[in-house]
GROMACS .gro file of C-alpha atoms in nm:
model
  280
    1PRO     CA    1  13.905   7.869   6.684
    2SER     CA    2  14.068   7.542   6.779
    3TYR     CA    3  14.323   7.492   7.056
    4GLU     CA    4  14.597   7.486   6.789
    5GLU     CA    5  14.474   7.805   6.621
    6THR     CA    6  14.460   7.979   6.958
    7LEU     CA    7  14.819   7.873   7.026
    8GLU     CA    8  14.921   8.005   6.684
    9ASP     CA    9  14.759   8.343   6.756
   10LEU     CA   10  14.911   8.370   7.102
   11ARG     CA   11  15.255   8.297   6.961
   12ILE     CA   12  15.207   8.576   6.707
   13ILE     CA   13  15.115   8.809   6.993
   14SER     CA   14  15.394   8.702   7.228
   15GLU     CA   15  15.678   8.612   6.990
   16THR     CA   16  15.625   8.834   6.687
   17CYS     CA   17  15.508   9.139   6.883
   18ASN     CA   18  15.642   9.062   7.232
   19PHE     CA   19  15.316   9.160   7.400
   20GLN     CA   20  15.307   9.022   7.752
   21LEU     CA   21  14.964   9.148   7.856
   22ILE     CA   22  14.637   9.091   7.668
   23ARG     CA   23  14.267   9.138   7.724
   24VAL     CA   24  13.978   8.898   7.667
   25TYR     CA   25  13.621   9.016   7.700
   26ASP     CA   26  13.422   8.727   7.840
   27CYS     CA   27  13.449   8.395   8.025
   28GLY     CA   28  13.323   8.175   7.745
   29GLU     CA   29  13.483   7.874   7.580
   30ASN     CA   30  13.728   8.071   7.365
   31SER     CA   31  13.853   8.279   7.657
   32GLU     CA   32  13.900   7.969   7.868
   33THR     CA   33  14.100   7.815   7.584
   34VAL     CA   34  14.324   8.123   7.576
   35LEU     CA   35  14.397   8.083   7.947
   36ARG     CA   36  14.455   7.710   7.914
   37VAL     CA   37  14.693   7.748   7.618
   38ILE     CA   38  14.898   8.014   7.799
   39ASN     CA   39  14.916   7.791   8.105
   40ASP     CA   40  14.990   7.468   7.917
   41HIS     CA   41  15.271   7.620   7.710
   42ASN     CA   42  15.407   7.853   7.977
   43LEU     CA   43  15.373   8.151   7.744
   44LYS     CA   44  15.498   8.483   7.878
   45ILE     CA   45  15.152   8.642   7.871
   46LYS     CA   46  14.929   8.771   8.149
   47VAL     CA   47  14.556   8.829   8.094
   48LEU     CA   48  14.300   9.088   8.196
   49LEU     CA   49  14.001   8.856   8.213
   50GLY     CA   50  13.664   8.997   8.110
   51ILE     CA   51  13.320   8.925   8.251
   52TRP     CA   52  13.070   9.012   7.978
   53LEU     CA   53  12.744   9.168   8.099
   54ARG     CA   54  12.428   9.145   7.889
   55ALA     CA   55  12.152   9.404   7.894
   56GLU     CA   56  11.958   9.433   8.217
   57LEU     CA   57  11.797   9.761   8.108
   58SER     CA   58  11.637   9.837   7.772
   59ASN     CA   59  11.840  10.115   7.619
   60HIS     CA   60  11.628  10.150   7.304
   61GLU     CA   61  11.576  10.524   7.345
   62THR     CA   62  11.945  10.615   7.321
   63CYS     CA   63  12.103  10.321   7.135
   64ALA     CA   64  12.090  10.388   6.761
   65TRP     CA   65  12.055  10.024   6.655
   66LEU     CA   66  11.793   9.915   6.911
   67THR     CA   67  11.472   9.985   6.724
   68GLU     CA   68  11.231   9.858   6.991
   69PRO     CA   69  11.235   9.784   7.364
   70ILE     CA   70  11.408   9.470   7.485
   71PRO     CA   71  11.132   9.247   7.629
   72GLU     CA   72  11.122   9.222   8.008
   73GLU     CA   73  11.154   8.844   7.998
   74VAL     CA   74  11.479   8.880   7.800
   75LEU     CA   75  11.614   9.130   8.054
   76GLN     CA   76  11.532   8.895   8.340
   77GLN     CA   77  11.696   8.604   8.160
   78ASN     CA   78  12.001   8.822   8.094
   79LYS     CA   79  12.035   8.890   8.465
   80LYS     CA   80  12.053   8.515   8.529
   81LEU     CA   81  12.308   8.479   8.250
   82ASN     CA   82  12.514   8.763   8.397
   83LEU     CA   83  12.521   8.597   8.737
   84ALA     CA   84  12.635   8.274   8.573
   85GLU     CA   85  12.902   8.464   8.379
   86ILE     CA   86  13.027   8.618   8.703
   87GLU     CA   87  13.058   8.274   8.859
   88ARG     CA   88  13.255   8.152   8.555
   89GLY     CA   89  13.483   8.454   8.583
   90ILE     CA   90  13.549   8.386   8.948
   91LYS     CA   91  13.621   8.020   8.872
   92LEU     CA   92  13.864   8.101   8.589
   93ALA     CA   93  14.042   8.371   8.788
   94ASN     CA   94  14.099   8.127   9.070
   95GLU     CA   95  14.189   7.833   8.848
   96PHE     CA   96  14.442   8.033   8.644
   97LYS     CA   97  14.588   8.257   8.914
   98ASN     CA   98  14.927   8.248   8.746
   99VAL     CA   99  14.782   8.381   8.419
  100VAL     CA  100  14.493   8.614   8.515
  101ILE     CA  101  14.638   8.938   8.650
  102ALA     CA  102  14.309   9.130   8.690
  103VAL     CA  103  13.936   9.090   8.626
  104ASN     CA  104  13.716   9.333   8.435
  105VAL     CA  105  13.342   9.337   8.516
  106GLY     CA  106  13.142   9.469   8.219
  107ASN     CA  107  13.258   9.635   7.901
  108GLU     CA  108  13.088   9.956   7.784
  109ALA     CA  109  12.775   9.853   7.975
  110LEU     CA  110  12.724  10.201   8.120
  111VAL     CA  111  12.735  10.445   7.828
  112ASP     CA  112  12.408  10.576   7.683
  113TRP     CA  113  12.473  10.447   7.331
  114ASN     CA  114  12.519  10.078   7.415
  115ASP     CA  115  12.279   9.786   7.360
  116HIS     CA  116  12.370   9.597   7.679
  117LYS     CA  117  12.310   9.853   7.951
  118VAL     CA  118  12.337   9.768   8.320
  119ALA     CA  119  12.266  10.004   8.610
  120VAL     CA  120  12.566  10.154   8.792
  121ASP     CA  121  12.446  10.026   9.129
  122THR     CA  122  12.413   9.676   8.986
  123ILE     CA  123  12.765   9.684   8.846
  124ILE     CA  124  12.895   9.807   9.182
  125SER     CA  125  12.730   9.506   9.347
  126TYR     CA  126  12.889   9.276   9.090
  127VAL     CA  127  13.231   9.434   9.147
  128LYS     CA  128  13.198   9.381   9.522
  129LYS     CA  129  13.103   9.016   9.468
  130VAL     CA  130  13.402   8.952   9.244
  131LYS     CA  131  13.640   9.133   9.481
  132ARG     CA  132  13.524   8.909   9.766
  133SER     CA  133  13.590   8.600   9.557
  134VAL     CA  134  13.926   8.654   9.381
  135GLU     CA  135  14.274   8.767   9.479
  136GLN     CA  136  14.331   8.972   9.164
  137GLU     CA  137  14.250   9.339   9.122
  138VAL     CA  138  13.905   9.420   8.979
  139THR     CA  139  13.801   9.695   8.737
  140VAL     CA  140  13.523   9.808   8.500
  141ALA     CA  141  13.595   9.923   8.143
  142ASP     CA  142  13.406  10.205   7.975
  143ASN     CA  143  13.434  10.516   7.763
  144TYR     CA  144  13.648  10.793   7.909
  145LYS     CA  145  13.360  11.043   7.898
  146TRP     CA  146  13.133  10.825   8.110
  147TRP     CA  147  13.405  10.793   8.372
  148ALA     CA  148  13.472  11.168   8.374
  149ASP     CA  149  13.105  11.265   8.402
  150HIS     CA  150  12.948  10.984   8.603
  151GLY     CA  151  13.217  10.752   8.741
  152SER     CA  152  13.304  10.889   9.085
  153ALA     CA  153  13.098  10.635   9.286
  154LEU     CA  154  13.220  10.337   9.082
  155ALA     CA  155  13.581  10.460   9.095
  156LYS     CA  156  13.575  10.417   9.473
  157GLU     CA  157  13.490  10.048   9.436
  158VAL     CA  158  13.735   9.938   9.166
  159ASP     CA  159  14.109   9.888   9.208
  160PHE     CA  160  14.180  10.093   8.897
  161VAL     CA  161  13.976  10.286   8.640
  162SER     CA  162  13.972  10.143   8.286
  163ILE     CA  163  13.903  10.389   8.005
  164HIS     CA  164  13.852  10.371   7.629
  165ILE     CA  165  13.971  10.646   7.393
  166TYR     CA  166  13.903  10.667   7.018
  167PRO     CA  167  13.980  11.006   6.859
  168VAL     CA  168  13.895  10.879   6.511
  169TRP     CA  169  13.541  10.791   6.627
  170GLU     CA  170  13.508  11.152   6.743
  171SER     CA  171  13.589  11.299   6.401
  172LYS     CA  172  13.956  11.366   6.471
  173ASP     CA  173  14.223  11.309   6.210
  174ILE     CA  174  14.572  11.187   6.288
  175ASN     CA  175  14.716  11.536   6.342
  176GLU     CA  176  14.489  11.563   6.649
  177GLY     CA  177  14.500  11.198   6.751
  178LEU     CA  178  14.752  11.218   7.034
  179SER     CA  179  14.656  11.562   7.164
  180TYR     CA  180  14.287  11.471   7.179
  181SER     CA  181  14.369  11.141   7.352
  182ILE     CA  182  14.566  11.329   7.616
  183GLU     CA  183  14.270  11.566   7.663
  184ASN     CA  184  14.045  11.262   7.719
  185ILE     CA  185  14.276  11.115   7.979
  186MET     CA  186  14.323  11.448   8.157
  187GLU     CA  187  13.946  11.490   8.173
  188VAL     CA  188  13.924  11.165   8.369
  189ARG     CA  189  14.224  11.259   8.581
  190LYS     CA  190  14.065  11.594   8.673
  191ALA     CA  191  13.740  11.423   8.774
  192MET     CA  192  13.914  11.160   8.990
  193PRO     CA  193  14.266  11.278   9.076
  194GLU     CA  194  14.341  10.987   9.309
  195ALA     CA  195  14.240  10.706   9.072
  196ARG     CA  196  14.484  10.474   8.899
  197ILE     CA  197  14.403  10.491   8.528
  198VAL     CA  198  14.456  10.216   8.272
  199ILE     CA  199  14.375  10.265   7.903
  200THR     CA  200  14.199   9.939   7.821
  201GLU     CA  201  14.120  10.036   7.460
  202ALA     CA  202  14.299  10.272   7.225
  203GLY     CA  203  14.314  10.219   6.852
  204TRP     CA  204  14.290  10.348   6.497
  205ALA     CA  205  14.111  10.175   6.211
  206SER     CA  206  14.317  10.094   5.903
  207VAL     CA  207  14.007  10.090   5.679
  208ALA     CA  208  13.667  10.246   5.748
  209SER     CA  209  13.382  10.350   5.520
  210GLU     CA  210  13.265  10.574   5.808
  211PHE     CA  211  13.596  10.764   5.833
  212GLY     CA  212  13.705  10.803   5.472
  213ASP     CA  213  14.072  10.893   5.439
  214ARG     CA  214  14.103  10.942   5.816
  215ALA     CA  215  14.148  10.565   5.826
  216SER     CA  216  14.463  10.411   5.681
  217GLU     CA  217  14.748  10.181   5.773
  218GLU     CA  218  14.984  10.478   5.778
  219LYS     CA  219  14.767  10.668   6.026
  220GLN     CA  220  14.716  10.357   6.237
  221GLN     CA  221  15.094  10.319   6.252
  222GLN     CA  222  15.142  10.683   6.350
  223TYR     CA  223  14.879  10.675   6.624
  224TYR     CA  224  15.019  10.352   6.766
  225SER     CA  225  15.367  10.501   6.780
  226GLU     CA  226  15.248  10.825   6.941
  227ILE     CA  227  15.005  10.694   7.202
  228MET     CA  228  15.221  10.399   7.309
  229SER     CA  229  15.532  10.617   7.341
  230TRP     CA  230  15.340  10.876   7.542
  231ALA     CA  231  15.190  10.610   7.768
  232LYS     CA  232  15.526  10.440   7.822
  233GLU     CA  233  15.687  10.768   7.928
  234ARG     CA  234  15.413  10.815   8.188
  235ASN     CA  235  15.394  10.451   8.296
  236ILE     CA  236  15.027  10.417   8.194
  237THR     CA  237  14.934  10.060   8.106
  238THR     CA  238  14.770  10.072   7.762
  239PHE     CA  239  14.591   9.801   7.566
  240TRP     CA  240  14.590   9.845   7.190
  241PHE     CA  241  14.261   9.760   7.024
  242GLU     CA  242  14.317   9.516   6.870
  243ALA     CA  243  14.538   9.220   6.778
  244PHE     CA  244  14.345   9.084   6.477
  245ASP     CA  245  14.074   9.221   6.249
  246GLU     CA  246  13.725   9.088   6.321
  247ASP     CA  247  13.533   9.061   5.994
  248TRP     CA  248  13.222   8.927   6.172
  249LYS     CA  249  13.159   9.259   6.347
  250GLY     CA  250  12.947   9.550   6.229
  251ASN     CA  251  12.731   9.564   5.919
  252PRO     CA  252  12.757   9.234   5.724
  253ASN     CA  253  12.678   9.426   5.405
  254ASP     CA  254  12.972   9.663   5.447
  255MET     CA  255  13.302   9.478   5.452
  256LEU     CA  256  13.484   9.812   5.471
  257GLY     CA  257  13.308   9.910   5.794
  258ALA     CA  258  13.530  10.036   6.075
  259GLU     CA  259  13.433   9.763   6.321
  260LYS     CA  260  13.612   9.508   6.106
  261HIS     CA  261  13.950   9.680   6.069
  262TRP     CA  262  14.119   9.773   6.398
  263GLY     CA  263  14.370   9.488   6.407
  264LEU     CA  264  14.747   9.496   6.395
  265PHE     CA  265  14.698   9.193   6.169
  266THR     CA  266  14.435   9.113   5.908
  267VAL     CA  267  14.187   8.829   5.952
  268ASP     CA  268  14.429   8.593   5.775
  269ARG     CA  269  14.708   8.704   6.014
  270LYS     CA  270  14.904   8.918   5.769
  271PRO     CA  271  15.084   9.202   5.950
  272LYS     CA  272  14.982   9.559   5.875
  273LYS     CA  273  15.237   9.841   5.848
  274VAL     CA  274  15.214   9.913   6.220
  275VAL     CA  275  15.372   9.577   6.306
  276SER     CA  276  15.702   9.690   6.151
  277ILE     CA  277  15.753   9.947   6.428
  278ILE     CA  278  15.652   9.730   6.724
  279ASN     CA  279  15.955   9.657   6.943
  280ARG     CA  280  16.178   9.855   6.712
   0.00000   0.00000   0.00000
């Protein structure tokens, strides 16, 4: 996307939907453009900046789409790339202090099913490095179940715990969407009662060949209304996944695949039904 297209998208987010806090997942060119556009135009948006971590361990035995081991030379190169990404994240966080409100180190890099796995101890070392180098709070984002079962050591190092919840991925229909989400959050709360919890991903696909009629714009609208109202009542910061559909994700031969259809807006920026209730 160009600078102008990024500005257009950010104005949709901030002016049409009045979102004042967004998430980006890496420190690459596009993310830097987002920060620069917000800064240049004094948009009323703060950013949770992401540091994307590539695989440092070969997770081929538990990741369904890794059919063979990741070569050792690739893993070693990834470690160098991760260190460079961390340095970029530190630089951007310091350059755009008025925009970047927190820094996230690694996204779903700890769960067994991912293709970019990094050891917990390594991520802890990365978190410590970032915390020494920036003024903002630092976190790590991952699935709620990983945090509940394995996250106690990492929780002591981060400023807040960032969890992802997706009832529809766990075979729940909309009638169980909110109640199951609350169960997920309470599972993390029980495991780490002192932690500050932020929901850094919650969403519902509007179309999905994997989910059948569990995916629809109507159900997306209902889940948005329920989870955001619940979170607001309890003062839990919650990021909705996601702003715009991403048709490049998932299986290129299945344009109805779930990965492509989580947005509040379509790829061509047409609002879905859920947008009609935002800020109502």
